[in-house]
Short mmCIF file of C-alpha atoms in Angstrom, two decimals:
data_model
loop_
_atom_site.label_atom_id
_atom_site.label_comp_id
_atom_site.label_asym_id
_atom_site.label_seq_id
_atom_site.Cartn_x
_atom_site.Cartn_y
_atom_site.Cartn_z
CA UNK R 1 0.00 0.00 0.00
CA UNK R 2 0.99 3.48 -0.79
CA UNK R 3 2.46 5.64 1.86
CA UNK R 4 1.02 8.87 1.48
CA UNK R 5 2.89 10.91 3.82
CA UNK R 6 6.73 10.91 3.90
CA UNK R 7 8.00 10.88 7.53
CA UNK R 8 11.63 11.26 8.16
CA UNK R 9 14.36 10.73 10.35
CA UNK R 10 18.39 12.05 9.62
CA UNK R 11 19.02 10.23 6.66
CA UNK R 12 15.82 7.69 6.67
CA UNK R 13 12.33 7.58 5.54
CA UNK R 14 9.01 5.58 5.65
CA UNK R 15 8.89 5.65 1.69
CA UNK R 16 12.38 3.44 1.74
CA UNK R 17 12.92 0.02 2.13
CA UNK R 18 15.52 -0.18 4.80
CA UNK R 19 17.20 -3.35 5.92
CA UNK R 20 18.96 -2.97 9.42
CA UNK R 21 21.70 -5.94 9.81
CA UNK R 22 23.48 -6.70 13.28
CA UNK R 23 21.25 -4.59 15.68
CA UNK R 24 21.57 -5.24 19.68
CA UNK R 25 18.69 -4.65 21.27
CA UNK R 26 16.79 -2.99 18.31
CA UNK R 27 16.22 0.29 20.01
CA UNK R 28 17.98 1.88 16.50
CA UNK R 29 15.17 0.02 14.38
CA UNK R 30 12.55 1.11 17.35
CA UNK R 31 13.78 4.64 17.12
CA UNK R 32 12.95 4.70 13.09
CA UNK R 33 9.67 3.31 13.59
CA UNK R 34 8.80 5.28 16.42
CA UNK R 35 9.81 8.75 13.98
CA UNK R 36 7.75 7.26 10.88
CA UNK R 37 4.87 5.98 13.14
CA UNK R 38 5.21 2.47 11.31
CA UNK R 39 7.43 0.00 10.91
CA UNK R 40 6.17 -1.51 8.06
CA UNK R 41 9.13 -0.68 6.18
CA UNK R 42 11.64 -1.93 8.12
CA UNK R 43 13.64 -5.94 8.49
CA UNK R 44 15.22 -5.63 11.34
CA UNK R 45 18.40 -8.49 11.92
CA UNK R 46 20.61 -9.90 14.45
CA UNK R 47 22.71 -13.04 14.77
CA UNK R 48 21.77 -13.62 17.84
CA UNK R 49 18.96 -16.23 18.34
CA UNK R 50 15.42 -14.56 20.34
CA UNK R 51 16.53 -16.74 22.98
CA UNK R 52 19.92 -15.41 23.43
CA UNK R 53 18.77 -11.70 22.55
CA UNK R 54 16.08 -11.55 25.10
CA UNK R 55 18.85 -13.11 27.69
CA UNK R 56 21.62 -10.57 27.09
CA UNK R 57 19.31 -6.80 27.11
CA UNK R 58 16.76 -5.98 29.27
CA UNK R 59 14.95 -4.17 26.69
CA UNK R 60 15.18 -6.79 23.72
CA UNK R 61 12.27 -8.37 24.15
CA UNK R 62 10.08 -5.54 24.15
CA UNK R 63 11.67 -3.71 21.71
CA UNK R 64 11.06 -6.66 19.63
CA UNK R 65 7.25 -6.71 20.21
CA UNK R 66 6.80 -3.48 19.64
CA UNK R 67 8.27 -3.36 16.23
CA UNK R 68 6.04 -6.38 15.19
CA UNK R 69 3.40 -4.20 16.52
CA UNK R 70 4.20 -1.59 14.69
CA UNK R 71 4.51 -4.26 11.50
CA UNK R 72 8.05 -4.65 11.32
CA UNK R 73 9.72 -7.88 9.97
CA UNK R 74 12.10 -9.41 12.64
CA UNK R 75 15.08 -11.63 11.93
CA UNK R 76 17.26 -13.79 13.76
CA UNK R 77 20.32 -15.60 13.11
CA UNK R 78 21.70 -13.51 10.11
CA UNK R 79 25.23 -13.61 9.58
CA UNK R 80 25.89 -10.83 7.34
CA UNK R 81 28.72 -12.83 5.23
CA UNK R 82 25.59 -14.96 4.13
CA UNK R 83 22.38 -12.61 3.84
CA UNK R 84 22.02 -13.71 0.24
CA UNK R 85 21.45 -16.86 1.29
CA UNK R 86 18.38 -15.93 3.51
CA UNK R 87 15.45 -15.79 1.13
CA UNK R 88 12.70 -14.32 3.86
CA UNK R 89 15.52 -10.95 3.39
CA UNK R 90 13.54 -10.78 -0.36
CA UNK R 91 15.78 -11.31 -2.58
CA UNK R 92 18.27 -9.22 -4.45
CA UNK R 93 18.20 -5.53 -5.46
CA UNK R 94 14.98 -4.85 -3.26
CA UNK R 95 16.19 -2.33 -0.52
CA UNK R 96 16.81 1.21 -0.50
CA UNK R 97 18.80 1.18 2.38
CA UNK R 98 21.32 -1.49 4.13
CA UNK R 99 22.65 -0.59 7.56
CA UNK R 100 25.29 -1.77 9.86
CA UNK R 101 25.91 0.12 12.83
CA UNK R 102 29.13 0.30 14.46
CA UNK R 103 30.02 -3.51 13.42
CA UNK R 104 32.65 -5.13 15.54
CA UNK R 105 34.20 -8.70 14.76
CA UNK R 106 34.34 -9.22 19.20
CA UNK R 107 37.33 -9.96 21.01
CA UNK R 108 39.41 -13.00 20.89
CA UNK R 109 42.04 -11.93 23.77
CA UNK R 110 45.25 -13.38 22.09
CA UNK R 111 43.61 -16.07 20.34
CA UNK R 112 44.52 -15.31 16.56
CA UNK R 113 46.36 -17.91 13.66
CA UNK R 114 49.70 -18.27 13.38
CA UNK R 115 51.44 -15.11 11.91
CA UNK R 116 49.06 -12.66 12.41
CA UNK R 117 51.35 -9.78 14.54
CA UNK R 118 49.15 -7.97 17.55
CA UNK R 119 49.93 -4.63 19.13
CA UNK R 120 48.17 -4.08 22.63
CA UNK R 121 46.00 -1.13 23.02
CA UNK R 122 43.90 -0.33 25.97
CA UNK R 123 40.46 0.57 24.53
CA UNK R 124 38.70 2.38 27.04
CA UNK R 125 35.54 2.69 24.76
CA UNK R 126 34.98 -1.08 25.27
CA UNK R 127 36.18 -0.87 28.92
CA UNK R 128 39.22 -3.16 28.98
CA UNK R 129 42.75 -2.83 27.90
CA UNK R 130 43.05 -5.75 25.00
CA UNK R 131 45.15 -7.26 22.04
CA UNK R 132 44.19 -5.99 18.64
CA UNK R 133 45.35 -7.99 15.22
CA UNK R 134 47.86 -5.23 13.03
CA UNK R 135 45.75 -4.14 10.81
CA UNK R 136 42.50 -5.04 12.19
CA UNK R 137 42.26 -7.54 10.05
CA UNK R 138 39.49 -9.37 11.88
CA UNK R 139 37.42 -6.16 11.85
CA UNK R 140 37.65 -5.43 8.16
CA UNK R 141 36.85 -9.31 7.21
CA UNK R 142 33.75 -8.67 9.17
CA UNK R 143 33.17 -5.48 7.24
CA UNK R 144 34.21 -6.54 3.82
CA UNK R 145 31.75 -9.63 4.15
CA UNK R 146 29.28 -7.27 5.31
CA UNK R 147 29.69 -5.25 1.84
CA UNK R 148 29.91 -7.66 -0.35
CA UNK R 149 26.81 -9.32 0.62
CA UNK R 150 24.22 -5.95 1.07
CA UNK R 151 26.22 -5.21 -2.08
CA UNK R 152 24.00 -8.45 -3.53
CA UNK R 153 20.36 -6.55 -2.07
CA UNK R 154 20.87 -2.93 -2.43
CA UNK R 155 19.25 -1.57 -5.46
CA UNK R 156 21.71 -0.05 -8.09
CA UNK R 157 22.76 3.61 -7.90
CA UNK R 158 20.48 4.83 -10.44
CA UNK R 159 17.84 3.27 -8.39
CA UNK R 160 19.11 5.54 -5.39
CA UNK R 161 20.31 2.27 -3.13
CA UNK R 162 23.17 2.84 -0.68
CA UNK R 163 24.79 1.17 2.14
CA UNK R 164 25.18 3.13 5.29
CA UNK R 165 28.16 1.77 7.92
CA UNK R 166 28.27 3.88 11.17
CA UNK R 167 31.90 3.67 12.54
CA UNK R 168 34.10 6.09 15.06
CA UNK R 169 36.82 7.63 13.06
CA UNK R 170 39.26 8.56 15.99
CA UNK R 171 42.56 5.92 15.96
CA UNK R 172 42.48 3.05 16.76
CA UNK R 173 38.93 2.73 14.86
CA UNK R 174 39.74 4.97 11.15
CA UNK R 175 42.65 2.01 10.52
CA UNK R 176 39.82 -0.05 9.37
CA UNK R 177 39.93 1.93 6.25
CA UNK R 178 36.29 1.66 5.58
CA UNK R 179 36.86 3.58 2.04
CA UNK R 180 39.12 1.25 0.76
CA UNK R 181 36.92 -2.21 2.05
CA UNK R 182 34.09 -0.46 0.08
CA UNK R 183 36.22 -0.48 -3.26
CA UNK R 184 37.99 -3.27 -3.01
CA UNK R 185 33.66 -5.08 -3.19
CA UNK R 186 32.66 -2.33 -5.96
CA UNK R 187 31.12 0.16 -3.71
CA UNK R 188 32.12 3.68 -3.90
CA UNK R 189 31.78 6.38 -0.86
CA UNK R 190 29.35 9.15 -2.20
CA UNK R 191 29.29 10.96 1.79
CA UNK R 192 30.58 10.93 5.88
CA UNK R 193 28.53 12.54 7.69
CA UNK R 194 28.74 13.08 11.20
CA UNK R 195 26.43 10.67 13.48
CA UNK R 196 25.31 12.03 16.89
CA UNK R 197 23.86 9.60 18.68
CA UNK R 198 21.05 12.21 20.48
CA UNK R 199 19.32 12.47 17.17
CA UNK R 200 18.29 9.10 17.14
CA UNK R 201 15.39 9.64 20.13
CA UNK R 202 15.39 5.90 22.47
CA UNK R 203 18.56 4.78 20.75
CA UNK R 204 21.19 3.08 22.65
CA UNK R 205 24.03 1.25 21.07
CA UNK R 206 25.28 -1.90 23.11
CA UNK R 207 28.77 -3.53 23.17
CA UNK R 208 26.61 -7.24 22.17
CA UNK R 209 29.27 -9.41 23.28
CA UNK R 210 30.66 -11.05 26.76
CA UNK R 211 29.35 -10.02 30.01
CA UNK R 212 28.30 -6.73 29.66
CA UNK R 213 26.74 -6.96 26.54
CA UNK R 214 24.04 -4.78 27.02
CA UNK R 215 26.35 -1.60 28.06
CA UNK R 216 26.35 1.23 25.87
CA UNK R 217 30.11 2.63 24.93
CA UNK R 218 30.98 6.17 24.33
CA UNK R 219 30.26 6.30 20.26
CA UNK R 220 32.94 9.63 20.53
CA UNK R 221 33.79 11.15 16.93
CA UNK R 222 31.45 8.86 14.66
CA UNK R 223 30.24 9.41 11.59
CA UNK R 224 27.83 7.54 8.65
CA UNK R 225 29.58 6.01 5.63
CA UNK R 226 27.80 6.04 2.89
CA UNK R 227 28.40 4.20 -0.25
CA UNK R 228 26.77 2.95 -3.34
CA UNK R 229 27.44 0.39 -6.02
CA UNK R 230 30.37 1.50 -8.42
CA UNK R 231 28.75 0.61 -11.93
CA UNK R 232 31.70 -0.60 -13.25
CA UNK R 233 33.26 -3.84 -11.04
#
């Protein structure tokens, strides 16, 4: 059915078909739907199973309902290396938007395969002092799998489709070279725009891993990467 009035948040819309991939606790998804007054619009994903979502944050569960209420389509267990591979996601070339939201491949503490060379940083943003891979490597494979997937359901560029990845850009965070992961799967950055978190009313991002999963972390200097598919690849 026809939307007749176009309701917006930031960057979003209820006109668009917007697929949100590795949410926590779904408040970002809930804070769409609650600015559009419908979520009807909206898949809404996580890896984690209902079970295990409604066990690590408080508010899962009822965020959850609440989109369904509101008509969203919820999704669990969606690795977003394989989302073509999910056919209730619709099929290819069908959304107008793809988001990831500060993606994060976890921490291993040490455990990494033979070769790979670690530096030791203390990241106070996740609240312990760990061991990161040189060159994030970890990170970006979670990244680059992200792309080249969404790159798969996005509609083309003339179409309007982009990908939106919301990342801090402060060291250690901008050596994931999110430009370069986007070319190297044919998509090209078309903005970065600054993300501030308070504009996104009910929104609050979680760590999603380990025991304090449902804490929020400082999001600092962040900003929205925006990208769409380069027609020649």
């Amino acid at each position: 059915m026809e939307v007749a009035e176009t309701k917006r948040l930031k960057h979003y819309n209820n006109k668009e078909k917007i697929l949100l991939v590795g949410e926590g606790d779904f408040s970002f998804s809930l804070s769409l739907a609650g600015a559009f007054g419908s979520a009807s619009n909206l898949t809404a994903t996580t890896l984690d199973t209902r079970e295990e979502l409604e066990r690590k944050y408080k508010n899962g569960k009822s965020n959850i309902e609440e989109l369904e209420r509101l008509g969203c389509s919820v999704l669990y267990g969606v690795n977003v290396h394989s989302m073509t591979t999910k056919h209730n996601l619709g099929g290819s070339a069908i959304y107008d938007r793809v988001i990831f939201n500060f993606p994060h491949a976890g921490f291993d503490y040490g455990r990494y395969p033979v070769g790979f060379k670690t530096i030791s940083i203390c990241d106070f943003d996740f609240g312990c002092c760990i061991e990161y891979v040189s060159g994030f490597r970890r990170h970006q494979e979670l990244v680059r799998g992200f792309m080249k997937s969404a790159r798969m359901l996005v509609k083309d560029e003339e179409n309007g489709g982009e990908i939106h990845v919301t990342h801090k850009t402060e060291y250690p965070f901008k050596e994931w070279k999110l430009k370069a992961l986007g070319e190297k799967e044919g998509l090209q950055l078309i903005r970065e725009i600054e993300f501030c978190l308070n504009q996104y009313p009910g929104y609050s991002n979680k760590r999603g891993n380990g025991g304090y999963s449902d804490s929020s972390f400082p999001v600092g200097k962040s900003a929205t990467f925006m990208f769409e598919k380069q027609f020649f690849y």
